[in-house]
Coordinates of C-alpha atoms and ligand atoms in Angstrom, one line a residue:
M1 CA -0.1 0.0 0.0
S2 CA 1.6 3.3 -1.2
L3 CA 2.0 6.4 1.0
R4 CA -0.4 8.1 -1.4
E5 CA -3.3 6.0 -0.3
H6 CA -2.7 7.5 3.2
A7 CA -2.4 11.2 2.0
A8 CA -5.4 12.3 4.0
L9 CA -3.7 11.4 7.3
F10 CA -0.8 14.0 6.8
A11 CA -0.4 17.3 8.3
C12 CA 2.4 19.9 7.6
P13 CA 4.9 19.7 10.5
K14 CA 6.0 23.3 9.7
C15 CA 2.2 25.0 9.9
Q16 CA 0.0 21.9 10.9
A17 CA -2.3 22.5 8.2
A18 CA -4.1 19.4 6.8
S19 CA -3.0 20.4 3.2
L20 CA -0.1 18.1 2.4
A21 CA 0.2 17.2 -1.4
V22 CA 1.6 13.7 -1.3
D23 CA 3.8 12.5 -4.2
A24 CA 6.4 9.9 -4.9
S25 CA 9.3 12.3 -4.9
S26 CA 8.1 15.0 -2.5
F27 CA 5.2 16.6 -0.2
H28 CA 4.2 19.8 -0.6
C29 CA 2.1 22.0 1.8
A30 CA -0.4 24.2 0.0
S31 CA -0.9 26.3 3.0
C32 CA 2.6 27.6 4.0
G33 CA 4.3 26.7 0.7
Q34 CA 7.0 24.4 2.4
S35 CA 8.2 21.2 0.4
F36 CA 9.8 18.3 1.8
L37 CA 11.8 15.6 0.1
V38 CA 11.1 11.9 0.0
D39 CA 14.3 9.6 0.2
D40 CA 13.4 6.5 -1.5
E41 CA 10.2 6.1 -0.1
I42 CA 10.8 7.9 3.1
P43 CA 9.4 11.3 3.4
Q44 CA 11.6 13.5 5.0
L45 CA 9.1 15.5 7.4
F46 CA 11.4 16.6 10.2
W47 CA 10.6 20.1 11.5
P48 CA 12.8 21.6 14.1
N49 CA 11.5 22.7 17.5
Q50 CA 10.8 26.2 17.9
W51 CA 10.9 26.9 21.4
E52 CA 11.3 30.1 23.4
A53 CA 14.8 31.1 23.6
G54 CA 16.9 29.5 26.6
K55 CA 15.0 26.2 26.9
S56 CA 17.3 23.3 26.2
D57 CA 16.6 21.2 23.1
V58 CA 18.8 18.0 22.8
T59 CA 17.1 16.8 19.3
E60 CA 20.1 17.5 17.2
Q61 CA 22.4 15.9 19.4
V62 CA 20.1 12.9 20.1
R63 CA 19.7 12.6 16.1
S64 CA 23.3 12.5 15.4
F65 CA 24.0 9.9 18.1
Y66 CA 21.6 7.7 16.5
E67 CA 22.6 8.4 12.9
E68 CA 25.8 6.9 14.1
T69 CA 24.5 3.9 16.0
P70 CA 20.8 3.1 15.0
F71 CA 19.0 1.2 17.6
P72 CA 18.3 -1.7 18.1
N73 CA 19.7 -2.8 14.6
Y74 CA 19.2 -6.2 13.2
D75 CA 21.0 -9.3 13.4
E76 CA 22.8 -10.5 10.2
F77 CA 20.4 -13.6 10.1
D78 CA 17.2 -11.7 10.7
S79 CA 14.3 -13.0 8.6
V80 CA 10.6 -12.4 9.0
A81 CA 10.3 -15.7 11.0
S82 CA 13.3 -14.7 13.3
L83 CA 12.0 -11.3 13.9
A84 CA 8.5 -12.8 14.9
E85 CA 10.1 -15.3 17.1
K86 CA 12.4 -12.8 18.7
A87 CA 9.6 -10.2 19.2
R88 CA 7.5 -12.9 20.8
T89 CA 10.1 -13.8 23.4
G90 CA 9.2 -10.4 24.7
I91 CA 6.0 -10.5 26.7
F92 CA 4.9 -7.1 25.7
A93 CA 5.2 -7.7 21.9
R94 CA 3.6 -11.0 21.9
L95 CA 0.7 -9.5 23.9
L96 CA 0.4 -6.5 21.5
D97 CA 0.3 -8.9 18.8
E98 CA -2.3 -11.2 20.1
Q99 CA -4.6 -8.4 21.3
V100 CA -4.3 -5.5 18.8
P101 CA -6.8 -6.5 16.0
P102 CA -5.8 -6.3 12.4
G103 CA -6.9 -3.4 10.2
V104 CA -6.1 -1.0 13.1
R105 CA -4.1 2.2 12.3
I106 CA -0.8 2.3 14.6
I107 CA 2.1 5.1 15.0
E108 CA 5.5 4.4 16.5
C109 CA 6.9 7.5 17.7
G110 CA 10.7 7.1 17.9
S111 CA 10.7 3.6 16.0
G112 CA 14.4 3.4 15.8
T113 CA 15.1 0.5 13.1
A114 CA 11.4 -0.3 13.7
Q115 CA 11.8 -4.1 14.7
L116 CA 8.3 -3.7 16.5
S117 CA 6.6 -1.6 13.6
N118 CA 7.6 -4.3 11.2
F119 CA 6.6 -7.1 13.7
L120 CA 3.2 -5.5 14.3
S121 CA 2.5 -5.0 10.4
L122 CA 2.8 -8.8 9.7
A123 CA -1.0 -9.1 10.9
N124 CA -2.5 -6.7 8.4
R125 CA -2.2 -3.8 10.6
N126 CA -1.3 -0.3 9.0
V127 CA 1.9 0.9 10.8
F128 CA 3.7 4.3 10.5
A129 CA 7.4 3.8 11.9
T130 CA 8.5 7.6 12.6
D131 CA 11.8 8.5 13.9
L132 CA 14.4 11.6 13.7
C133 CA 17.1 9.4 12.4
M134 CA 17.3 8.4 8.8
N135 CA 19.8 5.7 9.0
S136 CA 17.4 4.0 11.8
L137 CA 14.7 4.3 9.3
R138 CA 16.5 2.9 6.3
L139 CA 17.5 -0.2 8.1
G140 CA 13.8 -0.7 8.9
R141 CA 12.7 0.0 5.3
D142 CA 15.3 -2.3 3.9
F143 CA 14.0 -5.1 6.0
A144 CA 10.5 -4.4 5.4
R145 CA 11.4 -4.3 1.5
R146 CA 13.2 -7.5 1.7
H147 CA 10.4 -9.1 3.1
Q148 CA 7.7 -7.6 1.3
L149 CA 5.9 -6.0 4.2
A150 CA 3.6 -3.8 2.5
R151 CA 1.6 -2.3 5.3
V152 CA 4.5 -0.8 7.3
H153 CA 5.6 2.9 6.4
F154 CA 8.7 5.0 7.3
V155 CA 8.5 8.6 7.8
Q156 CA 11.1 11.0 9.2
M157 CA 9.3 13.0 11.7
N158 CA 10.1 15.0 15.0
L159 CA 7.6 13.9 17.7
F160 CA 7.3 17.5 18.8
R161 CA 6.1 18.3 15.3
P162 CA 3.9 15.7 14.2
A163 CA 3.2 15.4 10.4
F164 CA 0.1 13.7 11.1
Q165 CA -3.4 15.1 11.4
P166 CA -4.6 14.8 15.3
E167 CA -6.7 11.7 16.3
S168 CA -5.6 9.9 13.5
F169 CA -4.6 6.4 15.1
H170 CA -6.1 3.9 17.1
L171 CA -2.8 3.2 19.1
V172 CA 0.3 5.5 19.6
I173 CA 3.4 3.6 20.9
S174 CA 6.7 5.4 22.0
N175 CA 8.9 2.9 23.7
G176 CA 12.4 4.0 25.0
V177 CA 12.0 7.6 23.4
L178 CA 10.5 10.2 25.6
H179 CA 13.2 9.9 28.1
H180 CA 15.7 11.0 25.3
T181 CA 14.0 14.4 24.8
S182 CA 14.5 17.6 26.5
D183 CA 10.9 17.7 27.8
P184 CA 9.2 14.4 28.1
F185 CA 5.8 15.8 29.3
L186 CA 5.5 18.0 26.3
A187 CA 6.7 15.1 24.1
F188 CA 4.0 12.9 25.6
R189 CA 1.3 15.8 25.0
S190 CA 2.2 16.1 21.6
I191 CA 2.1 12.6 20.5
S192 CA -1.3 12.0 22.7
R193 CA -3.0 14.2 20.3
L194 CA -2.7 11.7 17.6
V195 CA -4.8 9.1 19.3
K196 CA -8.3 8.6 18.2
P197 CA -11.2 9.0 20.6
G198 CA -11.2 5.6 22.5
G199 CA -7.8 4.7 21.4
Y200 CA -4.7 4.1 23.3
I201 CA -1.2 5.5 24.2
L202 CA 1.5 3.2 25.2
V203 CA 4.8 4.7 26.4
G204 CA 7.9 2.9 27.7
L205 CA 10.2 4.9 30.0
Y206 CA 13.3 4.4 31.9
H207 CA 12.6 4.2 35.8
R208 CA 14.2 6.2 38.5
Y209 CA 14.9 3.1 40.4
G210 CA 15.0 0.4 37.5
R211 CA 17.9 2.2 36.0
L212 CA 20.0 2.2 39.2
V213 CA 22.1 -1.1 38.4
T214 CA 22.8 0.4 34.7
D215 CA 23.9 3.9 36.4
A216 CA 26.3 1.8 38.5
R217 CA 27.6 -0.4 35.4
R218 CA 28.0 3.0 33.5
A219 CA 30.3 4.4 36.2
L220 CA 32.4 1.1 36.2
F221 CA 32.6 1.2 32.6
R222 CA 33.7 4.9 32.6
L223 CA 36.4 4.3 35.4
S224 CA 37.7 1.0 33.9
G225 CA 37.9 2.3 30.2
D226 CA 34.9 0.2 29.1
R227 CA 36.1 -3.3 30.6
F228 CA 34.0 -5.7 32.4
Q229 CA 31.1 -5.3 29.7
A230 CA 30.1 -8.9 30.3
L231 CA 28.4 -7.7 33.6
D232 CA 25.5 -6.7 31.1
P233 CA 23.5 -9.8 30.2
N234 CA 22.7 -8.4 26.8
L235 CA 26.4 -8.0 26.0
R236 CA 26.9 -11.7 26.9
R237 CA 24.3 -12.9 24.7
E238 CA 26.1 -15.3 22.1
Q239 CA 23.1 -15.0 19.4
S240 CA 23.4 -11.3 19.1
S241 CA 25.4 -9.9 16.1
D242 CA 28.3 -7.5 16.9
A243 CA 26.1 -4.5 15.6
K244 CA 23.3 -5.2 17.7
K245 CA 25.6 -5.4 20.7
Q246 CA 27.4 -2.2 19.8
A247 CA 23.8 -0.4 19.6
W248 CA 23.0 -1.4 22.9
F249 CA 26.2 -0.7 24.6
A250 CA 26.2 2.7 22.9
D251 CA 22.4 3.2 23.9
Q252 CA 22.6 2.1 27.5
Y253 CA 26.2 3.5 28.5
K254 CA 27.0 6.4 26.0
H255 CA 24.0 8.2 25.6
P256 CA 24.2 11.9 25.5
H257 CA 20.9 12.6 27.2
E258 CA 18.3 10.5 29.4
S259 CA 15.8 11.2 32.1
K260 CA 14.3 8.8 34.6
H261 CA 10.6 8.5 35.8
T262 CA 8.0 7.0 37.9
I263 CA 4.5 5.6 37.3
G264 CA 3.1 8.2 39.6
E265 CA 4.6 10.8 37.2
T266 CA 2.9 9.2 34.2
L267 CA -0.5 9.2 36.0
R268 CA -0.2 13.0 36.2
W269 CA 0.5 12.9 32.8
L270 CA -2.5 11.0 31.6
D271 CA -4.7 13.2 33.8
A272 CA -3.3 16.4 32.3
V273 CA -4.3 15.4 28.7
G274 CA -7.6 14.0 29.8
F275 CA -6.7 10.2 29.3
R276 CA -7.4 7.3 31.9
F277 CA -4.8 4.9 33.2
V278 CA -5.4 1.4 31.8
K279 CA -2.4 -0.8 32.7
S280 CA 1.4 -0.7 33.7
L281 CA 4.3 -3.2 33.4
P282 CA 5.0 -4.0 36.0
I283 CA 1.5 -4.0 37.5
S284 CA 1.2 -1.1 40.0
K285 CA -0.2 -3.2 42.9
P286 CA 2.2 -5.5 45.1
F287 CA 1.9 -8.9 44.9
R288 CA 0.2 -8.8 41.3
S289 CA 2.4 -10.2 38.7
F290 CA 2.0 -9.4 34.9
A291 CA 0.4 -12.7 33.8
D292 CA 1.4 -14.6 30.5
D293 CA -2.0 -13.6 29.0
E294 CA -2.4 -10.3 30.8
K295 CA -5.2 -8.2 29.1
L296 CA -3.2 -5.4 28.0
F297 CA -6.3 -2.9 27.5
A298 CA -8.5 -4.3 30.2
P299 CA -8.4 -1.4 32.7
D300 CA -6.6 -1.7 36.2
E301 CA -6.7 0.6 39.1
P302 CA -3.4 2.3 39.5
G303 CA -2.7 1.6 43.0
N304 CA -2.0 4.0 45.6
A305 CA 1.4 5.9 46.2
L306 CA 2.7 3.3 48.9
E307 CA 1.8 0.4 46.7
R308 CA 3.3 1.9 43.6
L309 CA 6.4 2.5 45.7
L310 CA 6.7 -1.1 47.0
V311 CA 6.4 -2.2 43.4
E312 CA 8.9 0.3 41.8
L313 CA 11.5 -0.5 44.6
G314 CA 11.3 -4.2 43.3
M315 CA 12.4 -2.7 39.9
I316 CA 16.2 -2.2 41.3
A317 CA 16.5 -5.8 40.7
S318 CA 14.3 -6.6 37.8
G319 CA 15.8 -3.3 35.9
S320 CA 19.1 -4.8 35.8
R321 CA 18.2 -7.2 32.9
E322 CA 16.5 -5.1 30.6
G323 CA 17.4 -1.6 30.9
G324 CA 15.1 -0.5 33.8
F325 CA 12.0 0.1 31.6
F326 CA 8.4 0.3 32.9
I327 CA 5.5 0.7 30.4
V328 CA 2.3 2.6 30.9
I329 CA -1.0 2.3 28.9
G330 CA -3.7 4.9 28.7
Q331 CA -6.9 5.5 27.0
K332 CA -8.5 8.4 25.5
P333 CA -12.1 8.7 26.3
P334 CA -14.3 7.5 23.6
A335 CA -16.3 10.3 21.7
G336 CA -19.7 11.7 23.2
Ligands
SAM1 C1 16.6 3.8 22.4 S1 15.9 4.3 20.7 C2 14.2 3.3 20.7 C3 13.8 2.5 19.6 C4 12.7 1.8 19.6 N1 11.4 2.4 20.1 C5 13.1 0.5 20.4 O1 12.4 0.3 21.4 O2 13.6 -0.2 19.9 C6 15.2 6.0 20.6 C7 14.7 6.5 19.5 O3 13.9 7.7 19.9 C8 14.2 8.6 18.6 N2 13.9 10.1 19.2 C9 14.6 10.6 20.0 N3 14.0 11.8 19.9 C10 13.0 12.0 19.0 C11 12.1 13.1 18.6 N4 12.0 14.0 19.0 N5 11.3 12.6 17.5 C12 11.5 11.3 17.0 N6 12.1 10.3 17.4 C13 13.1 10.7 18.6 C14 15.6 8.3 18.4 O4 16.2 8.5 17.1 C15 15.6 6.8 18.8 O5 15.8 6.0 17.4

């Protein structure tokens, strides 16, 4: 399915007008006159932030970092079968695949090399993989081309300046991204506008406590000139390619900018944009583990501050394995 068939979804990232003429070689805004190139099927709809003077902006720094080390990268032997197999070993991607129906429209904001977008498109979902970084998008596109995945599209976009009209997507995913921006709440607010009424937002963020072991390893690597890398389970994994390991090492230990968050903080974000809390991973109540067949979109109670603290302290140990992430899902109220 070509991008032209989705032309009605796009908006100009510069002026926000819904008047982008979509062509195979360029996009043009009839309202502000701005043109955007298309680089071998990837529209370059990046527009910079225009924040007040003095507000820090790490976008360029982060873009150059990932242009050098696209994340998470692919293993040399990746095929559709191995992509699906690997994705399904992660509980979260497997549950998404089982529970997000075919036919829905998904955007991934900060897709990196787009493993998740490519995977989710296998079951006839229309998926837009968007990122700042062209090299990451090219790797994702090349994989999709090689394996003839027709329902995934790649768009260069700054999530603070979306190139899509508001309320265009049933599901907005941003996993491991907002903590690499200068203003994670502003970023959250920006992508929440893309959710259709009744649709969902899913964000994965570094956790304040979940990240402590990684912080300690980073300090050790710095002091030892990057020795003892085998302390990180992902760097010990024999099945991973060198490129993938390098991408992990750079992303986890050499990143120019990251912030850390808590479930309570994301509850305030959801409140501020008028969404309701649906689910978190880990589950935000003590002694309730995330089931193998957890219903991702069945609403949970968020737990009180003490309950959440107990769960979050447990992340000090669990975070050491997978980078100290937590995931929160919220829902925009249905229309009417
Ligand atoms: C750690 S990677 C995560 C990639 C992917 N979501 C995953 O889970 O494997 C973070 C990605 O966020 C992208 N990113 C950071 N700031 C962004 C922004 N303002 N707009 C769009 N993408 C952004 C980076 O280019 C990078 O590819």
